[in-house]
Coordinates of C-alpha atoms in Angstrom, one line a residue:
Chain A
M1069 CA -35.9 -122.6 -50.5
D1070 CA -37.9 -119.8 -52.0
L1071 CA -37.2 -118.1 -55.3
V1072 CA -35.5 -115.0 -53.8
L1073 CA -33.1 -117.1 -51.9
F1074 CA -32.4 -119.2 -55.0
K1075 CA -31.5 -116.0 -56.9
I1076 CA -29.2 -114.8 -54.1
E1077 CA -27.6 -118.3 -54.0
I1078 CA -27.0 -118.2 -57.8
A1079 CA -25.4 -114.7 -57.6
V1080 CA -23.1 -115.6 -54.6
E1081 CA -22.0 -119.0 -56.2
S1082 CA -21.3 -117.3 -59.6
L1083 CA -19.2 -114.6 -57.9
S1084 CA -17.3 -117.2 -55.9
A1085 CA -16.8 -119.2 -59.1
I1086 CA -15.4 -116.1 -61.0
M1087 CA -12.9 -115.5 -58.1
A1088 CA -11.9 -119.1 -58.0
F1089 CA -11.3 -119.0 -61.8
V1090 CA -9.1 -115.9 -61.4
I1091 CA -7.0 -117.6 -58.6
W1092 CA -6.8 -120.7 -60.8
Y1093 CA -5.5 -118.7 -63.7
Y1094 CA -2.9 -116.9 -61.6
A1095 CA -1.8 -120.2 -60.0
Y1096 CA -1.5 -121.9 -63.4
R1097 CA 0.6 -119.0 -64.7
A1098 CA 2.8 -119.3 -61.7
Y1099 CA 3.1 -123.1 -62.3
R1100 CA 4.0 -122.6 -65.9
F1101 CA 6.7 -120.1 -64.9
L1102 CA 8.2 -121.8 -61.9
S1103 CA 7.4 -125.5 -62.9
S1104 CA 6.5 -126.2 -59.3
V1105 CA 4.4 -129.3 -58.8
S1106 CA 2.8 -127.8 -55.7
L1107 CA 1.6 -124.9 -57.8
L1108 CA 0.2 -127.3 -60.3
F1109 CA -1.9 -129.0 -57.6
L1110 CA -2.9 -125.6 -56.2
S1111 CA -4.2 -124.5 -59.6
A1112 CA -6.0 -127.8 -60.2
S1113 CA -7.7 -127.5 -56.8
F1114 CA -9.0 -124.0 -57.6
L1115 CA -10.1 -125.1 -61.1
L1116 CA -12.2 -127.9 -59.5
L1117 CA -13.6 -125.5 -56.9
A1118 CA -14.6 -123.1 -59.8
I1119 CA -16.2 -125.9 -61.8
G1120 CA -18.0 -127.1 -58.7
L1121 CA -19.4 -123.6 -58.0
I1122 CA -20.4 -123.1 -61.6
S1123 CA -22.2 -126.5 -61.6
Q1124 CA -23.9 -125.6 -58.3
A1125 CA -25.1 -122.3 -59.7
A1126 CA -26.3 -124.0 -62.9
Y1127 CA -28.2 -126.6 -61.0
T1128 CA -29.8 -124.0 -58.8
Y1129 CA -30.8 -122.0 -61.9
L1130 CA -32.3 -125.0 -63.6
A1131 CA -34.1 -126.1 -60.4
M1132 CA -35.9 -122.7 -60.1
P1133 CA -38.8 -123.4 -62.5
L1134 CA -39.5 -126.8 -61.1
I1135 CA -42.2 -127.4 -58.5
A1136 CA -41.0 -127.3 -54.9
R1137 CA -40.9 -131.0 -54.4
Y1138 CA -38.7 -131.8 -57.5
R1139 CA -36.8 -128.6 -57.0
S1140 CA -35.2 -129.8 -53.7
I1141 CA -34.3 -133.1 -55.3
F1142 CA -32.7 -131.4 -58.3
F1143 CA -31.0 -128.9 -56.0
G1144 CA -29.6 -131.8 -53.9
E1145 CA -28.2 -133.5 -57.0
G1146 CA -26.3 -130.3 -57.8
Y1147 CA -25.1 -130.0 -54.3
L1148 CA -23.8 -133.6 -54.3
L1149 CA -21.8 -132.9 -57.5
Y1150 CA -20.5 -129.7 -56.0
S1151 CA -19.5 -131.6 -52.8
V1152 CA -17.7 -134.3 -54.7
L1153 CA -15.7 -131.7 -56.8
S1154 CA -14.9 -129.7 -53.6
L1155 CA -13.7 -132.8 -51.9
A1156 CA -11.5 -133.6 -54.9
A1157 CA -10.2 -130.0 -54.8
F1158 CA -9.4 -130.1 -51.1
L1159 CA -7.7 -133.5 -51.5
I1160 CA -5.5 -132.1 -54.2
L1161 CA -4.9 -129.0 -52.1
A1162 CA -3.9 -131.0 -49.0
F1163 CA -1.7 -133.1 -51.3
A1164 CA 0.1 -130.0 -52.5
Y1165 CA 1.0 -129.1 -48.9
S1166 CA 2.2 -132.6 -48.0
I1167 CA 3.8 -134.0 -51.2
N1168 CA 6.4 -136.0 -49.2
E1169 CA 4.0 -137.0 -46.5
R1170 CA 1.5 -139.8 -46.5
P1171 CA -1.7 -138.5 -48.3
A1172 CA -5.0 -138.6 -46.5
T1173 CA -7.0 -141.6 -47.4
L1174 CA -10.7 -141.4 -47.6
A1175 CA -13.0 -144.3 -47.8
P1176 CA -16.6 -143.1 -47.3
A1177 CA -18.4 -145.8 -45.3
F1178 CA -21.6 -146.9 -47.0
S1179 CA -24.6 -148.3 -45.1
P1180 CA -27.5 -150.0 -46.7
F1181 CA -29.8 -147.0 -46.7
K1182 CA -33.3 -147.6 -47.9
N1183 CA -33.9 -144.7 -50.2
F1184 CA -31.6 -142.9 -52.5
I1185 CA -32.2 -139.4 -51.1
T1186 CA -31.1 -140.4 -47.6
L1187 CA -28.1 -142.2 -49.2
R1188 CA -27.2 -139.1 -51.1
A1189 CA -27.5 -136.8 -48.1
S1190 CA -25.4 -139.1 -46.0
F1191 CA -22.8 -139.4 -48.7
S1192 CA -22.7 -135.5 -49.0
Y1193 CA -22.3 -135.3 -45.3
V1194 CA -19.3 -137.7 -45.3
I1195 CA -17.8 -135.8 -48.1
Q1196 CA -18.2 -132.5 -46.2
V1197 CA -16.7 -133.9 -43.1
A1198 CA -13.7 -135.1 -45.1
S1199 CA -13.4 -131.7 -46.9
T1200 CA -13.5 -129.9 -43.5
I1201 CA -10.7 -132.1 -42.2
L1202 CA -8.6 -131.5 -45.3
L1203 CA -9.2 -127.8 -45.2
V1204 CA -8.2 -127.6 -41.5
F1205 CA -5.0 -129.3 -42.4
V1206 CA -4.4 -126.7 -45.2
V1207 CA -5.1 -123.8 -42.9
A1208 CA -2.7 -125.2 -40.3
K1209 CA 0.1 -125.5 -42.9
I1210 CA -0.5 -122.0 -44.3
F1211 CA -0.4 -120.4 -40.8
S1212 CA 2.7 -122.4 -39.8
E1213 CA 4.4 -120.9 -42.9
Y1214 CA 3.0 -117.5 -41.9
M1215 CA 4.5 -117.8 -38.4
T1216 CA 7.9 -118.6 -40.0
K1217 CA 8.0 -116.0 -42.7
K1218 CA 5.5 -113.4 -41.4
S1219 CA 4.4 -112.6 -44.9
S1220 CA 1.2 -110.5 -45.0
Y1221 CA 0.2 -112.3 -48.2
S1222 CA 0.2 -115.7 -46.4
F1223 CA -2.0 -114.1 -43.7
Y1224 CA -4.7 -113.1 -46.2
V1225 CA -4.6 -116.5 -47.9
G1226 CA -4.8 -118.2 -44.5
M1227 CA -7.8 -116.0 -43.6
G1228 CA -9.4 -116.9 -46.9
F1229 CA -9.1 -120.7 -46.2
T1230 CA -10.2 -120.1 -42.6
F1231 CA -13.5 -118.6 -43.9
M1232 CA -13.8 -121.7 -46.1
V1233 CA -13.4 -123.9 -43.0
V1234 CA -16.1 -121.8 -41.3
Q1235 CA -18.3 -122.3 -44.3
Q1236 CA -17.8 -126.1 -44.1
F1237 CA -18.7 -126.0 -40.4
V1238 CA -21.8 -124.0 -41.0
R1239 CA -22.9 -126.5 -43.6
L1240 CA -22.2 -129.4 -41.3
V1241 CA -24.4 -128.0 -38.5
D1242 CA -27.0 -126.6 -40.9
I1243 CA -30.1 -128.7 -40.7
D1244 CA -32.2 -127.9 -43.7
S1245 CA -32.1 -124.2 -43.1
D1246 CA -32.2 -122.1 -46.3
V1247 CA -30.9 -119.0 -44.5
F1248 CA -27.9 -120.8 -43.0
Y1249 CA -27.1 -122.3 -46.5
I1250 CA -27.0 -118.8 -48.0
I1251 CA -24.9 -117.5 -45.1
S1252 CA -22.4 -120.3 -45.6
S1253 CA -22.2 -119.4 -49.4
I1254 CA -21.5 -115.8 -48.4
I1255 CA -18.8 -116.9 -46.0
Q1256 CA -17.2 -118.9 -48.8
L1257 CA -17.4 -115.8 -51.0
V1258 CA -15.6 -113.7 -48.4
G1259 CA -12.9 -116.5 -48.2
F1260 CA -12.4 -116.3 -52.0
A1261 CA -12.3 -112.5 -51.7
F1262 CA -9.5 -112.7 -49.1
I1263 CA -7.4 -115.1 -51.3
L1264 CA -8.1 -112.9 -54.4
F1265 CA -7.0 -109.8 -52.5
A1266 CA -3.7 -111.6 -51.6
V1267 CA -3.2 -112.5 -55.3
W1268 CA -4.0 -109.0 -56.4
R1269 CA -1.5 -107.5 -53.9
V1270 CA 1.2 -110.0 -55.0
S1271 CA 0.7 -109.2 -58.7
S1272 CA 0.4 -105.4 -58.3
K1273 CA 3.6 -105.0 -56.2
Chain B
M683 CA 20.4 -132.1 -48.9
S684 CA 17.4 -130.6 -47.2
R685 CA 14.6 -129.0 -49.1
E686 CA 15.5 -125.6 -47.6
K687 CA 19.0 -125.7 -49.2
Y688 CA 17.9 -127.2 -52.5
R689 CA 18.0 -124.7 -55.4
S690 CA 15.8 -125.3 -58.3
R691 CA 17.1 -124.6 -61.8
I692 CA 15.0 -121.6 -62.2
S693 CA 16.3 -120.0 -58.9
I694 CA 19.9 -120.7 -60.2
I695 CA 19.0 -118.8 -63.4
V696 CA 17.6 -115.9 -61.4
D697 CA 20.7 -115.8 -59.1
V698 CA 22.9 -115.6 -62.2
L699 CA 20.7 -112.9 -63.8
K700 CA 20.7 -110.9 -60.5
A701 CA 24.5 -111.2 -60.2
I702 CA 24.8 -109.8 -63.8
G703 CA 22.3 -107.0 -63.1
E704 CA 23.9 -106.0 -59.8
E705 CA 24.8 -102.4 -59.4
G706 CA 23.6 -101.6 -62.9
K707 CA 27.0 -102.2 -64.5
D708 CA 28.7 -104.8 -66.7
Q709 CA 29.8 -107.9 -64.8
K710 CA 32.9 -110.1 -65.2
L711 CA 32.7 -113.9 -65.1
T712 CA 34.5 -114.0 -61.8
H713 CA 32.0 -111.7 -60.1
I714 CA 29.1 -113.8 -61.5
L715 CA 30.8 -117.0 -60.3
S716 CA 31.2 -115.8 -56.8
K717 CA 27.7 -114.4 -56.5
A718 CA 25.8 -117.2 -58.2
N719 CA 27.7 -119.9 -56.4
I720 CA 27.8 -122.5 -59.2
P721 CA 30.7 -124.4 -60.8
Y722 CA 32.5 -122.7 -63.7
S723 CA 31.6 -125.3 -66.3
R724 CA 27.9 -125.1 -65.4
L725 CA 28.0 -121.3 -65.4
T726 CA 29.5 -121.0 -68.9
S727 CA 26.9 -123.3 -70.5
L728 CA 24.2 -121.4 -68.6
L729 CA 25.5 -118.0 -69.8
E730 CA 25.4 -119.3 -73.4
E731 CA 21.8 -120.4 -72.9
L732 CA 20.8 -117.1 -71.4
E733 CA 22.4 -115.2 -74.2
K734 CA 20.5 -117.2 -76.8
L735 CA 17.3 -116.4 -74.8
E736 CA 18.3 -112.7 -75.0
F737 CA 18.2 -112.3 -71.2
I738 CA 21.8 -111.2 -71.2
K739 CA 24.4 -110.0 -73.8
S740 CA 28.2 -110.3 -73.7
V741 CA 30.4 -107.5 -74.8
E742 CA 34.2 -107.0 -75.1
N743 CA 35.4 -104.4 -72.7
E744 CA 39.2 -103.7 -72.4
N745 CA 39.9 -107.1 -73.9
K746 CA 37.8 -108.8 -71.3
R747 CA 34.4 -110.3 -71.8
V748 CA 31.7 -108.8 -69.6
Y749 CA 28.0 -109.5 -69.3
V750 CA 25.1 -107.1 -69.4
L751 CA 21.5 -107.8 -68.3
T752 CA 18.9 -107.0 -71.0
Q753 CA 15.4 -105.6 -70.5
K754 CA 14.1 -109.1 -71.2
G755 CA 16.3 -110.4 -68.4
R756 CA 15.0 -107.7 -66.0
K757 CA 11.5 -108.6 -66.8
Y758 CA 12.2 -112.2 -66.2
I759 CA 13.5 -111.5 -62.7
A760 CA 10.5 -109.3 -61.9
E761 CA 8.1 -112.1 -63.0
Y762 CA 10.0 -114.6 -60.9
E763 CA 9.8 -112.4 -57.8
K764 CA 6.0 -111.9 -58.4
F765 CA 5.3 -115.7 -58.7
K766 CA 7.6 -116.5 -55.8
R767 CA 5.6 -114.1 -53.6
F768 CA 2.4 -115.8 -54.9
S769 CA 3.8 -119.2 -54.0
E770 CA 4.9 -118.0 -50.5
A771 CA 1.5 -116.4 -49.9
F772 CA 0.0 -119.9 -50.1
G773 CA 2.8 -121.2 -47.9
L774 CA 4.2 -123.3 -50.8
R775 CA 7.9 -123.7 -51.4
I776 CA 9.2 -123.6 -54.9

């Protein structure tokens, strides 16, 4: 990835992180007021997403001055951390939607890979597949609620998470393409913007 | 009891506050009882609690005790509605 793309990536990730922090803050306030466990899980998931995005932006920033060979390794480390935090966030989010159901169990299957980078990449991929499955479950739950209550707010939140699913899919099919990677980050940003728009409309009514 | 029918403590409080604030006039205990749909003993203890929190105040009117919703109580209802909309936007039930 060249330096211009690195800078775009940092800007997009930082903006997404700010949006995730705003949504976390509002969800946390809602939890404090309503004492709803689901809202606690919702706020926790957005906090993890925000931390993941911040860490990814920080890793990208720190990787910039390194020579190209080490840069991609360092960037990969950051991406792994981000993927793990995102998976944790989506697990918690899925749990919030299925408190009385059996939670999804995830046991990433390890194979005896020869080198660490391949192992890390494979682990990241497994995490992303799991995250995508969890997100699809969340989107299905939100849209089923939307079909019942026809609330426009639910529609925007559902759209936001749908963009996040698309982002996950793009990253799953992306084979070492820097441009695809940036596009997926922008798609995620649009997703956060949709959710933030719903939060803004809810709070300004 | 199904989750749909279950009322959380906070929604009971809001129902009581709404019953008191209805039509912008002072409300008698019987009116609040019928609107909030909770037992008498529970309602009286809840009213005492809400009075201590300054969400409502009780006044004597023609030898009868009536309840009035305060500004703080109105603000509480508005906050509840806002966070309820937020929760519903995410498809979560409170």
